[in-house]
Coordinates of C-alpha atoms and ligand atoms in Angstrom, one line a residue:
X11 CA 7.4 119.5 81.7
X12 CA 6.5 121.6 84.8
X13 CA 4.6 124.3 83.3
X14 CA 1.3 123.9 81.9
X15 CA 0.7 125.7 78.5
X16 CA -2.7 127.6 78.7
X17 CA -4.0 129.6 76.0
X18 CA -6.8 132.7 76.1
X19 CA -7.2 133.8 72.7
X20 CA -3.9 134.8 71.3
X21 CA -2.6 135.0 74.7
X22 CA -0.5 132.2 76.0
X23 CA 0.8 131.3 79.3
X24 CA 2.7 129.0 81.2
X25 CA 1.1 127.8 84.5
X26 CA 3.2 126.5 87.5
X27 CA 0.5 124.8 89.4
X28 CA 0.9 121.4 89.6
X29 CA 4.1 122.1 91.0
X30 CA 3.3 125.2 93.4
X31 CA -0.4 124.0 94.5
X32 CA -2.5 126.7 96.3
X33 CA -0.4 129.1 94.5
X34 CA -1.1 131.2 91.3
X35 CA 2.6 131.1 89.3
X36 CA 3.0 132.3 85.8
X37 CA 4.8 132.7 82.7
X38 CA 3.4 134.7 79.9
X39 CA 4.4 134.6 76.4
X40 CA 5.3 136.9 73.7
X41 CA 1.6 136.6 72.0
X42 CA -1.5 138.8 72.3
X43 CA -0.6 142.2 72.9
X44 CA -0.3 145.4 70.8
X45 CA 4.0 146.1 70.6
X46 CA 5.4 146.5 67.1
X47 CA 8.9 145.0 66.0
X48 CA 11.0 143.6 68.1
X49 CA 8.6 144.0 71.1
X50 CA 5.9 142.4 68.7
X51 CA 3.8 142.0 70.8
X52 CA 3.5 141.6 74.4
X53 CA 6.6 143.2 75.7
X54 CA 5.6 144.2 79.5
X55 CA 9.2 146.2 80.5
X56 CA 9.1 149.9 80.2
X57 CA 12.9 150.2 79.8
X58 CA 13.8 148.7 76.6
X59 CA 13.0 151.5 73.9
X60 CA 8.9 150.4 73.3
X61 CA 6.1 152.4 73.6
X62 CA 4.9 153.3 77.0
X63 CA 1.3 153.4 76.0
X64 CA 1.7 150.0 74.6
X65 CA 3.4 148.9 76.8
X66 CA 0.7 149.8 79.3
X67 CA -1.8 148.2 77.5
X68 CA 0.2 145.2 77.6
X69 CA 0.1 144.9 81.2
X70 CA -3.6 145.5 81.1
X71 CA -4.3 142.3 79.2
X72 CA -2.6 140.4 81.2
X73 CA -3.7 141.4 84.3
X74 CA -7.2 140.6 82.7
X75 CA -6.6 137.8 81.1
X76 CA -4.8 136.6 84.7
X77 CA -8.3 137.9 86.9
X78 CA -5.4 139.6 88.8
X79 CA -5.7 143.4 89.8
X80 CA -2.9 146.2 88.6
X81 CA -3.3 147.8 92.6
X82 CA -2.3 144.6 94.0
X83 CA 0.9 143.9 91.7
X84 CA 4.4 144.6 93.0
X85 CA 7.7 144.8 90.2
X86 CA 10.5 145.9 91.0
X87 CA 13.3 147.3 89.2
X88 CA 16.0 144.4 89.2
X89 CA 19.3 145.3 88.3
X90 CA 21.2 141.6 88.0
X91 CA 21.5 142.1 91.1
X92 CA 21.6 140.6 94.0
X93 CA 19.0 142.0 96.6
X94 CA 16.6 140.2 98.0
X95 CA 13.5 142.5 99.5
X96 CA 10.3 141.4 101.8
X97 CA 7.4 143.1 100.4
X98 CA 4.0 143.9 102.0
X99 CA 0.3 145.4 101.6
X100 CA 1.8 148.8 101.5
X101 CA 3.9 148.1 98.4
X102 CA 0.6 147.3 96.4
X103 CA 0.5 148.2 93.0
X104 CA 4.1 149.5 93.1
X105 CA 5.4 149.2 89.2
X106 CA 2.3 147.5 88.5
X107 CA 1.4 150.1 85.7
X108 CA 4.2 151.7 84.8
X109 CA 8.4 152.3 85.5
X110 CA 9.6 150.4 88.1
X111 CA 9.5 152.5 92.2
X112 CA 11.2 150.0 93.7
X113 CA 15.3 150.4 92.9
X114 CA 17.9 148.1 92.8
X115 CA 15.9 144.6 93.8
X116 CA 15.9 141.0 91.8
X117 CA 14.0 138.8 94.3
X118 CA 10.9 140.0 95.9
X119 CA 9.2 137.7 98.8
X120 CA 5.7 137.7 100.3
X121 CA 3.3 136.8 103.0
X122 CA 0.4 138.4 102.3
X123 CA -2.3 137.0 100.3
X124 CA -3.5 138.3 97.4
X125 CA -0.3 140.4 96.9
X126 CA 1.1 139.5 92.9
X127 CA 5.5 139.6 92.2
X128 CA 5.8 140.2 89.3
X129 CA 9.3 140.0 87.3
X130 CA 10.0 141.0 83.8
X131 CA 12.6 138.4 81.9
X132 CA 14.3 137.0 78.5
X133 CA 16.4 134.5 79.3
X134 CA 17.2 135.0 82.7
X135 CA 16.1 132.5 84.9
X136 CA 12.9 133.0 86.9
X137 CA 12.8 131.1 90.1
X138 CA 9.4 130.9 91.7
X139 CA 9.8 130.0 96.0
X140 CA 6.6 128.3 98.2
X141 CA 6.7 127.7 101.4
X142 CA 3.6 125.6 101.8
X143 CA 3.8 125.5 105.6
X144 CA 4.0 129.1 106.3
X145 CA 2.4 130.3 103.3
X146 CA 5.3 132.2 101.9
X147 CA 6.1 133.2 98.3
X148 CA 9.4 134.5 96.2
X149 CA 10.1 135.3 93.1
X150 CA 13.7 135.5 92.0
X151 CA 15.5 137.0 88.6
X152 CA 18.2 135.4 88.5
X153 CA 20.7 136.2 85.2
X154 CA 24.3 135.6 85.3
X155 CA 25.5 138.0 87.8
X156 CA 22.7 137.4 90.5
X157 CA 23.3 133.4 90.1
X158 CA 27.3 133.9 90.8
X159 CA 26.4 135.9 93.7
X160 CA 23.6 133.1 94.9
X161 CA 20.3 135.2 95.0
X162 CA 18.7 131.8 94.9
X163 CA 20.3 131.0 98.2
X164 CA 19.8 134.7 99.5
X165 CA 16.0 135.2 98.7
X166 CA 15.5 131.3 100.8
X167 CA 17.6 132.5 103.8
X168 CA 15.5 136.2 103.5
X169 CA 12.3 133.4 104.1
X170 CA 14.0 131.9 106.5
X171 CA 15.0 134.8 108.9
X172 CA 11.7 136.7 108.4
X173 CA 9.5 133.9 108.4
X174 CA 10.7 130.7 109.9
X175 CA 10.8 129.0 106.7
X176 CA 12.1 125.6 106.8
X177 CA 14.0 124.9 103.5
X178 CA 13.4 121.4 103.4
X179 CA 9.4 122.1 103.0
X180 CA 9.6 124.9 100.3
X181 CA 8.7 123.8 96.5
X182 CA 10.4 125.7 93.4
X183 CA 9.9 126.1 89.8
X184 CA 12.6 127.7 87.0
X185 CA 10.5 129.2 84.6
X186 CA 11.7 129.4 80.4
X187 CA 15.3 131.0 80.5
X188 CA 18.3 130.4 78.4
X189 CA 19.7 127.3 78.8
X190 CA 23.0 125.5 78.3
X191 CA 22.1 125.1 74.5
X192 CA 22.1 128.8 73.6
X193 CA 23.9 130.0 76.3
X194 CA 27.6 130.6 75.3
X195 CA 30.0 132.6 77.4
X196 CA 33.5 133.3 77.6
X197 CA 36.1 134.3 80.3
X198 CA 35.0 136.5 82.1
X199 CA 31.5 135.3 83.4
X200 CA 33.4 132.1 83.3
X201 CA 35.7 133.3 85.4
X202 CA 33.0 134.5 88.4
X203 CA 31.7 130.3 88.3
X204 CA 35.2 129.1 88.5
X205 CA 35.4 131.4 91.8
X206 CA 32.4 129.3 93.2
X207 CA 33.4 125.9 92.0
X208 CA 36.8 126.1 90.9
X209 CA 37.8 126.0 87.5
X210 CA 38.1 121.9 87.3
X211 CA 34.6 121.3 89.1
X212 CA 32.3 124.0 88.1
X213 CA 29.5 121.3 86.9
X214 CA 27.4 124.4 85.5
X215 CA 30.2 125.1 82.9
X216 CA 30.3 123.1 79.9
X217 CA 33.1 123.8 77.0
X218 CA 31.8 124.8 74.0
X219 CA 32.7 122.7 71.0
X220 CA 35.0 124.4 68.6
X221 CA 34.0 125.8 65.1
X222 CA 30.3 125.5 66.5
X223 CA 28.2 128.7 66.6
X224 CA 25.5 128.1 69.0
X225 CA 22.4 126.9 68.1
X226 CA 20.2 129.4 66.2
X227 CA 22.7 132.4 66.1
X228 CA 23.4 131.9 62.4
X229 CA 22.6 135.1 60.2
X230 CA 19.8 136.2 62.9
X231 CA 20.3 139.6 64.6
X232 CA 24.0 141.2 65.2
X233 CA 26.4 142.0 67.7
X234 CA 24.3 145.3 68.7
X235 CA 23.9 144.7 72.5
X236 CA 25.3 141.2 72.5
X237 CA 28.3 140.6 74.9
X238 CA 31.2 139.6 72.1
X239 CA 30.9 136.4 73.4
X240 CA 27.8 135.3 72.1
X241 CA 29.7 133.3 69.0
X242 CA 33.0 132.9 70.5
X243 CA 33.1 132.1 73.7
X244 CA 34.4 128.8 74.9
X245 CA 31.8 127.4 77.6
X246 CA 28.2 127.2 77.5
X247 CA 26.7 128.0 80.6
X248 CA 24.4 126.1 82.8
X249 CA 22.3 128.7 84.7
X250 CA 19.1 126.4 85.6
X251 CA 21.8 123.7 87.5
X252 CA 23.7 126.3 88.8
X253 CA 20.7 128.4 90.6
X254 CA 19.1 124.7 91.3
X255 CA 22.7 124.0 93.5
X256 CA 22.2 127.2 95.2
X257 CA 18.6 125.6 95.9
X258 CA 19.9 122.8 97.5
X259 CA 22.5 124.5 99.2
X260 CA 20.3 126.6 100.8
X261 CA 18.5 123.5 101.8
X262 CA 15.4 123.0 99.2
X263 CA 15.3 119.2 98.4
X264 CA 16.0 118.0 95.2
X265 CA 13.3 116.4 94.4
X266 CA 11.1 119.3 94.9
X267 CA 13.0 122.0 92.6
X268 CA 11.2 121.5 88.6
X269 CA 12.2 123.4 85.5
X270 CA 10.0 124.0 82.6
X271 CA 12.2 122.2 79.8
X272 CA 11.6 125.1 77.9
X273 CA 14.6 127.6 76.4
X274 CA 14.0 131.1 75.3
X275 CA 16.3 131.6 73.0
X276 CA 15.1 128.2 71.6
X277 CA 11.8 129.2 71.4
X278 CA 11.8 132.8 70.5
X279 CA 8.2 131.7 68.6
X280 CA 7.2 131.9 72.0
X281 CA 9.4 134.1 74.4
X282 CA 11.2 137.0 73.8
X283 CA 15.2 136.0 74.3
X284 CA 17.8 138.8 75.0
X285 CA 20.7 136.8 73.1
X286 CA 19.0 135.4 70.6
X287 CA 17.2 139.0 69.5
X288 CA 20.9 140.6 69.8
X289 CA 19.9 143.0 72.7
X290 CA 16.9 144.5 71.4
X291 CA 13.8 142.9 72.1
X292 CA 10.6 142.7 74.6
X293 CA 10.1 141.2 78.2
X294 CA 7.8 138.3 79.1
X295 CA 6.2 138.6 82.6
X296 CA 6.9 136.3 85.9
X297 CA 3.8 136.5 88.3
X298 CA 2.9 134.6 91.8
X299 CA 0.6 135.1 94.1
X300 CA -0.7 133.2 97.4
X301 CA -4.4 132.1 96.8
X302 CA -7.0 132.9 99.3
X303 CA -6.9 136.5 99.1
X304 CA -8.5 139.0 96.9
X305 CA -5.7 139.9 94.3
Ligands
ZN422 ZN1 18.3 126.8 73.4

């Protein structure tokens, strides 16, 4: 497993230091905050219906534990699109303690030491990128739409064009996300991946077993906010494999891509899961920064 579990009081997070050396790269769990109900307790998102004051306190808690200055953090809006933004010092603090101000962006790239790239997650795949030669980092929010649109490869491409990154130098880690064990989808979603690989050859789609509901959905939550295919979808979608293939297509070495091995929908004791909760839940945070700068 790629992430090392760390704990400070009730606050639990996963660190990707072993695979991304010289970089801070973490994923926060759901414990150690002050939010209540479906957002209990460390919800980091303002847009999900939680109390704004609670979310702000939760973010402050995370920054304090990780020794991050809010004024150095950038968090974008994330719209399940495929837009990539390169950010510099001018963006420091944007979206750090309030609702997002950097609209329509699902991937952030920077070469500024100490600038902290942040993202919010509840099942979507957090992809951390690091170019140790050019000293460039990236953080990608890859849900099924962004994955189908190749956001991971687009982000690598932006690093290549902007900073002269050689993809074969890059390291990538994928944090906790919904796994194929729990991510059942219908033909509407599957179609987006067939168009990439062809109906017969898509390795990231496997037929779901007939009559067997996806792991953990029995008697929990409800259909509210959940897409209609959650229980009936004919396919299991492997978002991690799909993103891995995009990274390899962009030129990364297979051996330099790792994932956490943790499914957010299997482990709602540790993480928020949009699918497993029926849509009303909080968001965990992913953060990455280049070491060496004041953060
Ligand atoms: Zn699972």
